[in-house]
């Protein structure tokens, strides 16, 4: 098993349901988010404001947070999930500065870093992550990279940092431009 | 919702905005006989040239409420369906003006 997120950008409507479900489930402080939704720039997707990147932790193959943390608070599970241990975190923010995807965020109230753990406690119990459940269009899914057919998906969509050594596990289906049907063009 | 939608917007077609001397991010007064709201302009070709769009939502610490420009006229079938007249929330005519 190698857990990863799959985002079908053709289905995503940018409702922030995934991010809000995450925030609700973990009772995050008002300013704190573990998942955020970013509209694509017009230069990337010309149908203005109609395509989005919903991003949290990418649970990378070679996570920099694991190597950057001085207290070994991060670990990569055999099933691919990168977890963070709040008990041993000293709030130095090395992970916040190192992650090119901005996944770990500093919680000012607790004085510690936090990030998405792909709801590992839910996955272990046979449940889906909160964000996946919160997605109304089915755009956000969990896949197993070990038997996932990558055809038609990309690892680095435009607007998403290319980090080959780190190799993020998230996969994307690119958005298509809408077509007018029944209209002669 | 604050981390996801920090403030309300009024979506305006770029051509309509140019006519009114409005640029993206300007503070805009949206008004009609009912009332007015002040929101930031977001230029977008997703709306028609003669339309503006504002979302209904709640924003803490802001006086914004889209209902301030909505005329609550009585619905025609409300009494039959629910026993009370009810309000028909329809599109509204509004004008826009750059603030300051």
Tab-separated table of N, CA, C and O in Angstrom, chain A residues 20-123:
chain	number	residue	atom	x	y	z
A	20	UNK	N	-12.561	23.037	4.268
A	20	UNK	CA	-13.447	23.317	5.400
A	20	UNK	C	-13.712	22.032	6.192
A	20	UNK	O	-13.764	22.058	7.433
A	21	UNK	N	-13.849	20.907	5.487
A	21	UNK	CA	-14.069	19.622	6.165
A	21	UNK	C	-12.880	19.287	7.046
A	21	UNK	O	-13.037	18.816	8.178
A	22	UNK	N	-11.679	19.548	6.531
A	22	UNK	CA	-10.440	19.311	7.277
A	22	UNK	C	-10.412	20.176	8.528
A	22	UNK	O	-10.156	19.708	9.632
A	23	UNK	N	-10.706	21.442	8.339
A	23	UNK	CA	-10.687	22.416	9.437
A	23	UNK	C	-11.712	22.049	10.521
A	23	UNK	O	-11.432	22.139	11.712
A	24	UNK	N	-12.862	21.604	10.079
A	24	UNK	CA	-13.904	21.176	11.001
A	24	UNK	C	-13.483	19.949	11.785
A	24	UNK	O	-13.622	19.889	12.999
A	25	UNK	N	-12.983	18.957	11.050
A	25	UNK	CA	-12.689	17.663	11.665
A	25	UNK	C	-11.637	17.793	12.756
A	25	UNK	O	-11.718	17.141	13.788
A	26	UNK	N	-10.640	18.646	12.523
A	26	UNK	CA	-9.552	18.779	13.495
A	26	UNK	C	-9.731	19.988	14.405
A	26	UNK	O	-8.821	20.317	15.162
A	27	UNK	N	-10.880	20.658	14.332
A	27	UNK	CA	-11.147	21.824	15.182
A	27	UNK	C	-10.001	22.819	15.154
A	27	UNK	O	-9.493	23.229	16.202
A	28	UNK	N	-9.536	23.161	13.980
A	28	UNK	CA	-8.367	24.040	13.868
A	28	UNK	C	-8.714	25.454	14.308
A	28	UNK	O	-9.863	25.895	14.190
A	29	UNK	N	-7.708	26.167	14.815
A	29	UNK	CA	-7.883	27.551	15.220
A	29	UNK	C	-8.328	28.375	14.015
A	29	UNK	O	-8.042	28.025	12.872
A	30	UNK	N	-9.008	29.519	14.266
A	30	UNK	CA	-9.612	30.277	13.159
A	30	UNK	C	-8.682	30.537	11.966
A	30	UNK	O	-9.096	30.380	10.828
A	31	UNK	N	-7.433	30.874	12.221
A	31	UNK	CA	-6.545	31.220	11.104
A	31	UNK	C	-5.809	30.009	10.523
A	31	UNK	O	-5.071	30.131	9.560
A	32	UNK	N	-5.966	28.839	11.162
A	32	UNK	CA	-5.158	27.669	10.803
A	32	UNK	C	-5.829	26.843	9.717
A	32	UNK	O	-7.027	26.559	9.806
A	33	UNK	N	-5.074	26.467	8.703
A	33	UNK	CA	-5.584	25.539	7.685
A	33	UNK	C	-4.512	24.504	7.361
A	33	UNK	O	-3.336	24.819	7.337
A	34	UNK	N	-4.917	23.287	7.137
A	34	UNK	CA	-3.991	22.232	6.709
A	34	UNK	C	-4.154	21.978	5.215
A	34	UNK	O	-3.314	21.384	4.578
A	35	UNK	N	-5.301	22.367	4.672
A	35	UNK	CA	-5.525	22.238	3.229
A	35	UNK	C	-6.006	23.584	2.732
A	35	UNK	O	-6.781	24.262	3.402
A	36	UNK	N	-5.517	23.987	1.577
A	36	UNK	CA	-5.947	25.261	1.020
A	36	UNK	C	-6.249	25.074	-0.472
A	36	UNK	O	-5.676	24.195	-1.122
A	37	UNK	N	-7.154	25.891	-0.983
A	37	UNK	CA	-7.551	25.806	-2.391
A	37	UNK	C	-7.062	27.065	-3.106
A	37	UNK	O	-7.339	28.182	-2.651
A	38	UNK	N	-6.310	26.856	-4.195
A	38	UNK	CA	-5.718	27.984	-4.912
A	38	UNK	C	-6.286	28.052	-6.337
A	38	UNK	O	-6.134	27.090	-7.099
A	39	UNK	N	-6.932	29.173	-6.702
A	39	UNK	CA	-7.397	29.307	-8.086
A	39	UNK	C	-6.193	29.406	-9.028
A	39	UNK	O	-5.190	30.017	-8.675
A	40	UNK	N	-6.307	28.789	-10.210
A	40	UNK	CA	-5.221	28.857	-11.177
A	40	UNK	C	-5.212	30.216	-11.869
A	40	UNK	O	-6.261	30.786	-12.146
A	41	UNK	N	-4.021	30.724	-12.150
A	41	UNK	CA	-3.883	32.001	-12.853
A	41	UNK	C	-4.425	31.879	-14.274
A	41	UNK	O	-4.409	30.791	-14.859
A	42	UNK	N	-4.903	32.993	-14.821
A	42	UNK	CA	-5.441	32.990	-16.190
A	42	UNK	C	-4.399	32.529	-17.220
A	42	UNK	O	-4.750	31.971	-18.249
A	43	UNK	N	-3.108	32.786	-16.923
A	43	UNK	CA	-2.048	32.389	-17.862
A	43	UNK	C	-1.950	30.866	-17.948
A	43	UNK	O	-1.477	30.325	-18.950
A	44	UNK	N	-2.397	30.162	-16.909
A	44	UNK	CA	-2.340	28.696	-16.908
A	44	UNK	C	-3.645	28.119	-17.456
A	44	UNK	O	-3.652	27.194	-18.263
A	45	UNK	N	-4.748	28.673	-17.004
A	45	UNK	CA	-6.059	28.162	-17.413
A	45	UNK	C	-6.912	29.357	-17.818
A	45	UNK	O	-7.406	30.099	-16.958
A	46	UNK	N	-7.095	29.574	-19.113
A	46	UNK	CA	-7.710	30.820	-19.599
A	46	UNK	C	-9.160	31.040	-19.177
A	46	UNK	O	-9.612	32.178	-19.171
A	47	UNK	N	-9.881	29.980	-18.832
A	47	UNK	CA	-11.256	30.180	-18.365
A	47	UNK	C	-11.176	30.669	-16.925
A	47	UNK	O	-11.220	29.880	-15.968
A	48	UNK	N	-11.104	31.974	-16.808
A	48	UNK	CA	-10.727	32.668	-15.584
A	48	UNK	C	-11.434	32.178	-14.322
A	48	UNK	O	-12.659	32.088	-14.282
A	49	UNK	N	-10.653	31.874	-13.291
A	49	UNK	CA	-11.198	31.514	-11.983
A	49	UNK	C	-12.038	30.255	-11.966
A	49	UNK	O	-12.913	30.106	-11.123
A	50	UNK	N	-11.812	29.327	-12.902
A	50	UNK	CA	-12.643	28.134	-12.974
A	50	UNK	C	-11.832	26.842	-12.860
A	50	UNK	O	-12.341	25.761	-13.154
A	51	UNK	N	-10.562	26.968	-12.440
A	51	UNK	CA	-9.776	25.755	-12.166
A	51	UNK	C	-8.933	26.007	-10.931
A	51	UNK	O	-8.492	27.140	-10.701
A	52	UNK	N	-8.744	24.953	-10.156
A	52	UNK	CA	-8.163	25.142	-8.814
A	52	UNK	C	-7.186	24.026	-8.476
A	52	UNK	O	-7.294	22.911	-8.994
A	53	UNK	N	-6.243	24.366	-7.608
A	53	UNK	CA	-5.389	23.361	-6.985
A	53	UNK	C	-5.807	23.266	-5.516
A	53	UNK	O	-5.705	24.256	-4.794
A	54	UNK	N	-6.285	22.117	-5.115
A	54	UNK	CA	-6.584	21.877	-3.698
A	54	UNK	C	-5.394	21.123	-3.132
A	54	UNK	O	-5.144	19.987	-3.517
A	55	UNK	N	-4.647	21.787	-2.249
A	55	UNK	CA	-3.386	21.205	-1.790
A	55	UNK	C	-3.291	21.132	-0.283
A	55	UNK	O	-3.729	22.038	0.428
A	56	UNK	N	-2.709	20.026	0.180
A	56	UNK	CA	-2.312	19.929	1.582
A	56	UNK	C	-0.936	19.287	1.549
A	56	UNK	O	-0.136	19.599	0.668
A	57	UNK	N	-0.646	18.396	2.489
A	57	UNK	CA	0.637	17.703	2.445
A	57	UNK	C	0.615	16.719	1.280
A	57	UNK	O	-0.388	16.049	1.040
A	58	UNK	N	1.745	16.636	0.545
A	58	UNK	CA	1.803	15.741	-0.599
A	58	UNK	C	2.384	14.364	-0.253
A	58	UNK	O	2.553	13.531	-1.133
A	59	UNK	N	2.719	14.170	1.008
A	59	UNK	CA	3.238	12.884	1.479
A	59	UNK	C	4.290	12.351	0.506
A	59	UNK	O	4.136	11.281	-0.103
A	60	UNK	N	5.371	13.168	0.381
A	60	UNK	CA	6.407	12.943	-0.633
A	60	UNK	C	7.163	11.633	-0.427
A	60	UNK	O	7.227	11.106	0.685
A	61	UNK	N	7.774	11.157	-1.546
A	61	UNK	CA	8.602	9.954	-1.470
A	61	UNK	C	9.837	10.215	-0.606
A	61	UNK	O	10.278	9.365	0.143
A	62	UNK	N	10.442	11.422	-0.762
A	62	UNK	CA	11.600	11.802	0.043
A	62	UNK	C	11.278	13.108	0.766
A	62	UNK	O	11.750	14.172	0.373
A	63	UNK	N	10.494	13.053	1.818
A	63	UNK	CA	10.008	14.288	2.448
A	63	UNK	C	11.124	15.094	3.118
A	63	UNK	O	11.902	14.546	3.896
A	64	UNK	N	11.196	16.398	2.788
A	64	UNK	CA	12.230	17.251	3.378
A	64	UNK	C	11.935	17.538	4.851
A	64	UNK	O	12.850	17.784	5.621
A	65	UNK	N	10.660	17.517	5.233
A	65	UNK	CA	10.325	17.779	6.635
A	65	UNK	C	10.987	16.750	7.545
A	65	UNK	O	11.451	17.074	8.631
A	66	UNK	N	11.070	15.504	7.066
A	66	UNK	CA	11.658	14.427	7.868
A	66	UNK	C	13.135	14.719	8.138
A	66	UNK	O	13.615	14.565	9.262
A	67	UNK	N	13.857	15.183	7.087
A	67	UNK	CA	15.287	15.447	7.260
A	67	UNK	C	15.529	16.786	7.947
A	67	UNK	O	16.528	16.956	8.633
A	68	UNK	N	14.604	17.755	7.777
A	68	UNK	CA	14.817	19.086	8.340
A	68	UNK	C	14.533	19.134	9.840
A	68	UNK	O	15.051	19.989	10.546
A	69	UNK	N	13.734	18.219	10.337
A	69	UNK	CA	13.304	18.271	11.742
A	69	UNK	C	14.419	17.831	12.684
A	69	UNK	O	14.929	16.715	12.571
A	70	UNK	N	14.836	18.700	13.638
A	70	UNK	CA	15.928	18.330	14.553
A	70	UNK	C	15.500	17.353	15.649
A	70	UNK	O	16.355	16.769	16.305
A	71	UNK	N	14.187	17.182	15.834
A	71	UNK	CA	13.754	16.300	16.922
A	71	UNK	C	13.093	15.023	16.398
A	71	UNK	O	12.451	14.307	17.162
A	72	UNK	N	13.287	14.763	15.120
A	72	UNK	CA	12.721	13.547	14.493
A	72	UNK	C	11.225	13.410	14.760
A	72	UNK	O	10.728	12.322	15.054
A	73	UNK	N	10.528	14.548	14.662
A	73	UNK	CA	9.088	14.523	14.911
A	73	UNK	C	8.307	14.038	13.688
A	73	UNK	O	7.126	13.745	13.795
A	74	UNK	N	8.961	14.028	12.541
A	74	UNK	CA	8.291	13.557	11.327
A	74	UNK	C	8.742	12.141	11.030
A	74	UNK	O	9.910	11.799	11.226
A	75	UNK	N	7.808	11.333	10.546
A	75	UNK	CA	8.216	10.018	10.074
A	75	UNK	C	7.360	9.624	8.890
A	75	UNK	O	6.220	10.076	8.754
A	76	UNK	N	7.957	8.820	8.014
A	76	UNK	CA	7.232	8.323	6.852
A	76	UNK	C	6.834	6.890	7.129
A	76	UNK	O	7.697	6.036	7.345
A	77	UNK	N	5.547	6.661	7.115
A	77	UNK	CA	5.066	5.312	7.375
A	77	UNK	C	5.302	4.418	6.151
A	77	UNK	O	5.401	4.920	5.031
A	78	UNK	N	5.349	3.109	6.343
A	78	UNK	CA	5.539	2.207	5.197
A	78	UNK	C	4.457	2.366	4.134
A	78	UNK	O	4.688	2.087	2.964
A	79	UNK	N	3.267	2.855	4.534
A	79	UNK	CA	2.196	3.026	3.541
A	79	UNK	C	2.245	4.406	2.887
A	79	UNK	O	1.307	4.798	2.189
A	80	UNK	N	3.352	5.157	3.101
A	80	UNK	CA	3.556	6.402	2.374
A	80	UNK	C	3.144	7.659	3.122
A	80	UNK	O	3.539	8.763	2.758
A	81	UNK	N	2.353	7.524	4.167
A	81	UNK	CA	1.857	8.711	4.878
A	81	UNK	C	2.973	9.316	5.724
A	81	UNK	O	3.682	8.601	6.434
A	82	UNK	N	3.133	10.649	5.607
A	82	UNK	CA	4.115	11.361	6.421
A	82	UNK	C	3.371	11.929	7.624
A	82	UNK	O	2.452	12.741	7.472
A	83	UNK	N	3.786	11.480	8.817
A	83	UNK	CA	3.100	11.920	10.030
A	83	UNK	C	3.974	12.866	10.834
A	83	UNK	O	5.202	12.881	10.683
A	84	UNK	N	3.330	13.678	11.646
A	84	UNK	CA	4.041	14.632	12.494
A	84	UNK	C	3.634	14.390	13.933
A	84	UNK	O	2.447	14.253	14.226
A	85	UNK	N	4.622	14.324	14.815
A	85	UNK	CA	4.350	14.081	16.233
A	85	UNK	C	4.394	15.405	16.992
A	85	UNK	O	5.455	15.998	17.190
A	86	UNK	N	3.216	15.841	17.438
A	86	UNK	CA	3.103	17.122	18.148
A	86	UNK	C	3.796	17.059	19.513
A	86	UNK	O	4.214	18.075	20.050
A	87	UNK	N	3.911	15.863	20.085
A	87	UNK	CA	4.489	15.725	21.432
A	87	UNK	C	5.958	16.134	21.447
A	87	UNK	O	6.424	16.743	22.406
A	88	UNK	N	6.690	15.770	20.396
A	88	UNK	CA	8.128	16.033	20.400
A	88	UNK	C	8.489	17.299	19.631
A	88	UNK	O	9.639	17.730	19.674
A	89	UNK	N	7.521	17.897	18.929
A	89	UNK	CA	7.774	19.122	18.151
A	89	UNK	C	8.134	20.266	19.099
A	89	UNK	O	7.464	20.478	20.115
A	90	UNK	N	9.228	21.002	18.751
A	90	UNK	CA	9.645	22.118	19.610
A	90	UNK	C	9.282	23.461	18.975
A	90	UNK	O	9.629	24.515	19.497
A	91	UNK	N	8.622	23.429	17.824
A	91	UNK	CA	8.148	24.658	17.188
A	91	UNK	C	9.253	25.490	16.559
A	91	UNK	O	9.124	26.711	16.474
A	92	UNK	N	10.337	24.851	16.105
A	92	UNK	CA	11.462	25.609	15.527
A	92	UNK	C	11.157	26.088	14.114
A	92	UNK	O	11.834	26.968	13.592
A	93	UNK	N	10.183	25.491	13.477
A	93	UNK	CA	9.710	25.868	12.145
A	93	UNK	C	10.695	25.557	11.021
A	93	UNK	O	10.599	26.128	9.939
A	94	UNK	N	11.678	24.686	11.259
A	94	UNK	CA	12.563	24.256	10.172
A	94	UNK	C	11.756	23.610	9.047
A	94	UNK	O	12.029	23.831	7.867
A	95	UNK	N	10.758	22.833	9.414
A	95	UNK	CA	9.910	22.164	8.420
A	95	UNK	C	9.115	23.185	7.620
A	95	UNK	O	8.976	23.075	6.397
A	96	UNK	N	8.605	24.223	8.332
A	96	UNK	CA	7.797	25.248	7.662
A	96	UNK	C	8.646	25.932	6.588
A	96	UNK	O	8.174	26.203	5.478
A	97	UNK	N	9.923	26.182	6.919
A	97	UNK	CA	10.814	26.863	5.970
A	97	UNK	C	11.279	25.921	4.858
A	97	UNK	O	11.583	26.366	3.759
A	98	UNK	N	11.368	24.623	5.124
A	98	UNK	CA	11.963	23.699	4.152
A	98	UNK	C	10.978	23.202	3.107
A	98	UNK	O	11.362	22.958	1.967
A	99	UNK	N	9.740	22.996	3.484
A	99	UNK	CA	8.788	22.363	2.572
A	99	UNK	C	8.453	23.295	1.412
A	99	UNK	O	7.926	24.385	1.621
A	100	UNK	N	8.762	22.880	0.163
A	100	UNK	CA	8.471	23.746	-0.982
A	100	UNK	C	6.973	23.877	-1.256
A	100	UNK	O	6.556	24.733	-2.026
A	101	UNK	N	6.163	23.009	-0.642
A	101	UNK	CA	4.718	23.049	-0.874
A	101	UNK	C	3.968	23.723	0.274
A	101	UNK	O	2.740	23.780	0.260
A	102	UNK	N	4.716	24.197	1.270
A	102	UNK	CA	4.086	24.932	2.370
A	102	UNK	C	3.116	24.093	3.173
A	102	UNK	O	2.153	24.631	3.728
A	103	UNK	N	3.361	22.777	3.243
A	103	UNK	CA	2.416	21.901	3.956
A	103	UNK	C	2.454	22.090	5.475
A	103	UNK	O	1.408	22.285	6.082
A	104	UNK	N	3.647	22.041	6.110
A	104	UNK	CA	3.636	22.287	7.559
A	104	UNK	C	3.384	23.766	7.820
A	104	UNK	O	3.963	24.626	7.154
A	105	UNK	N	2.509	24.032	8.760
A	105	UNK	CA	2.206	25.429	9.105
A	105	UNK	C	2.404	25.602	10.598
A	105	UNK	O	2.199	24.671	11.368
A	106	UNK	N	2.767	26.806	10.969
A	106	UNK	CA	3.050	27.079	12.372
A	106	UNK	C	1.779	27.482	13.092
A	106	UNK	O	1.107	28.435	12.693
A	107	UNK	N	1.464	26.758	14.145
A	107	UNK	CA	0.293	27.070	14.967
A	107	UNK	C	0.739	27.983	16.101
A	107	UNK	O	1.438	27.552	17.026
A	108	UNK	N	0.362	29.250	16.017
A	108	UNK	CA	0.803	30.249	17.002
A	108	UNK	C	0.245	29.984	18.393
A	108	UNK	O	0.888	30.292	19.393
A	109	UNK	N	-0.945	29.423	18.434
A	109	UNK	CA	-1.572	29.172	19.732
A	109	UNK	C	-0.819	28.064	20.478
A	109	UNK	O	-0.523	28.179	21.671
A	110	UNK	N	-0.495	26.990	19.764
A	110	UNK	CA	0.166	25.854	20.399
A	110	UNK	C	1.685	25.993	20.398
A	110	UNK	O	2.383	25.264	21.106
A	111	UNK	N	2.223	26.904	19.549
A	111	UNK	CA	3.675	27.048	19.435
A	111	UNK	C	4.340	25.847	18.797
A	111	UNK	O	5.478	25.511	19.089
A	112	UNK	N	3.602	25.179	17.918
A	112	UNK	CA	4.131	23.991	17.257
A	112	UNK	C	3.744	23.982	15.785
A	112	UNK	O	2.807	24.672	15.392
A	113	UNK	N	4.470	23.175	15.016
A	113	UNK	CA	4.099	22.999	13.617
A	113	UNK	C	2.998	21.949	13.535
A	113	UNK	O	2.867	21.101	14.422
A	114	UNK	N	2.192	22.073	12.484
A	114	UNK	CA	1.140	21.088	12.241
A	114	UNK	C	1.035	20.868	10.747
A	114	UNK	O	1.378	21.753	9.968
A	115	UNK	N	0.543	19.711	10.373
A	115	UNK	CA	0.252	19.483	8.959
A	115	UNK	C	-0.730	18.343	8.796
A	115	UNK	O	-1.042	17.640	9.752
A	116	UNK	N	-1.159	18.189	7.542
A	116	UNK	CA	-2.076	17.111	7.176
A	116	UNK	C	-1.391	15.766	7.361
A	116	UNK	O	-0.259	15.575	6.912
A	117	UNK	N	-2.067	14.829	8.003
A	117	UNK	CA	-1.560	13.465	8.153
A	117	UNK	C	-2.408	12.484	7.361
A	117	UNK	O	-2.452	11.300	7.662
A	118	UNK	N	-3.060	12.989	6.329
A	118	UNK	CA	-3.957	12.206	5.457
A	118	UNK	C	-5.019	11.464	6.271
A	118	UNK	O	-5.496	10.412	5.866
A	119	UNK	N	-5.378	12.007	7.446
A	119	UNK	CA	-6.325	11.345	8.348
A	119	UNK	C	-5.937	9.880	8.552
A	119	UNK	O	-6.780	8.979	8.441
A	120	UNK	N	-4.638	9.647	8.885
A	120	UNK	CA	-4.176	8.258	9.000
A	120	UNK	C	-4.986	7.466	10.024
A	120	UNK	O	-5.203	6.273	9.861
A	121	UNK	N	-5.480	8.182	11.052
A	121	UNK	CA	-6.242	7.468	12.082
A	121	UNK	C	-7.589	7.005	11.503
A	121	UNK	O	-8.135	5.987	11.922
A	122	UNK	N	-8.096	7.737	10.527
A	122	UNK	CA	-9.333	7.325	9.845
A	122	UNK	C	-9.040	6.209	8.838
A	122	UNK	O	-9.761	5.210	8.771
A	123	UNK	N	-7.962	6.384	8.052
A	123	UNK	CA	-7.601	5.362	7.063
A	123	UNK	C	-7.348	4.016	7.748
A	123	UNK	O	-7.782	2.968	7.262
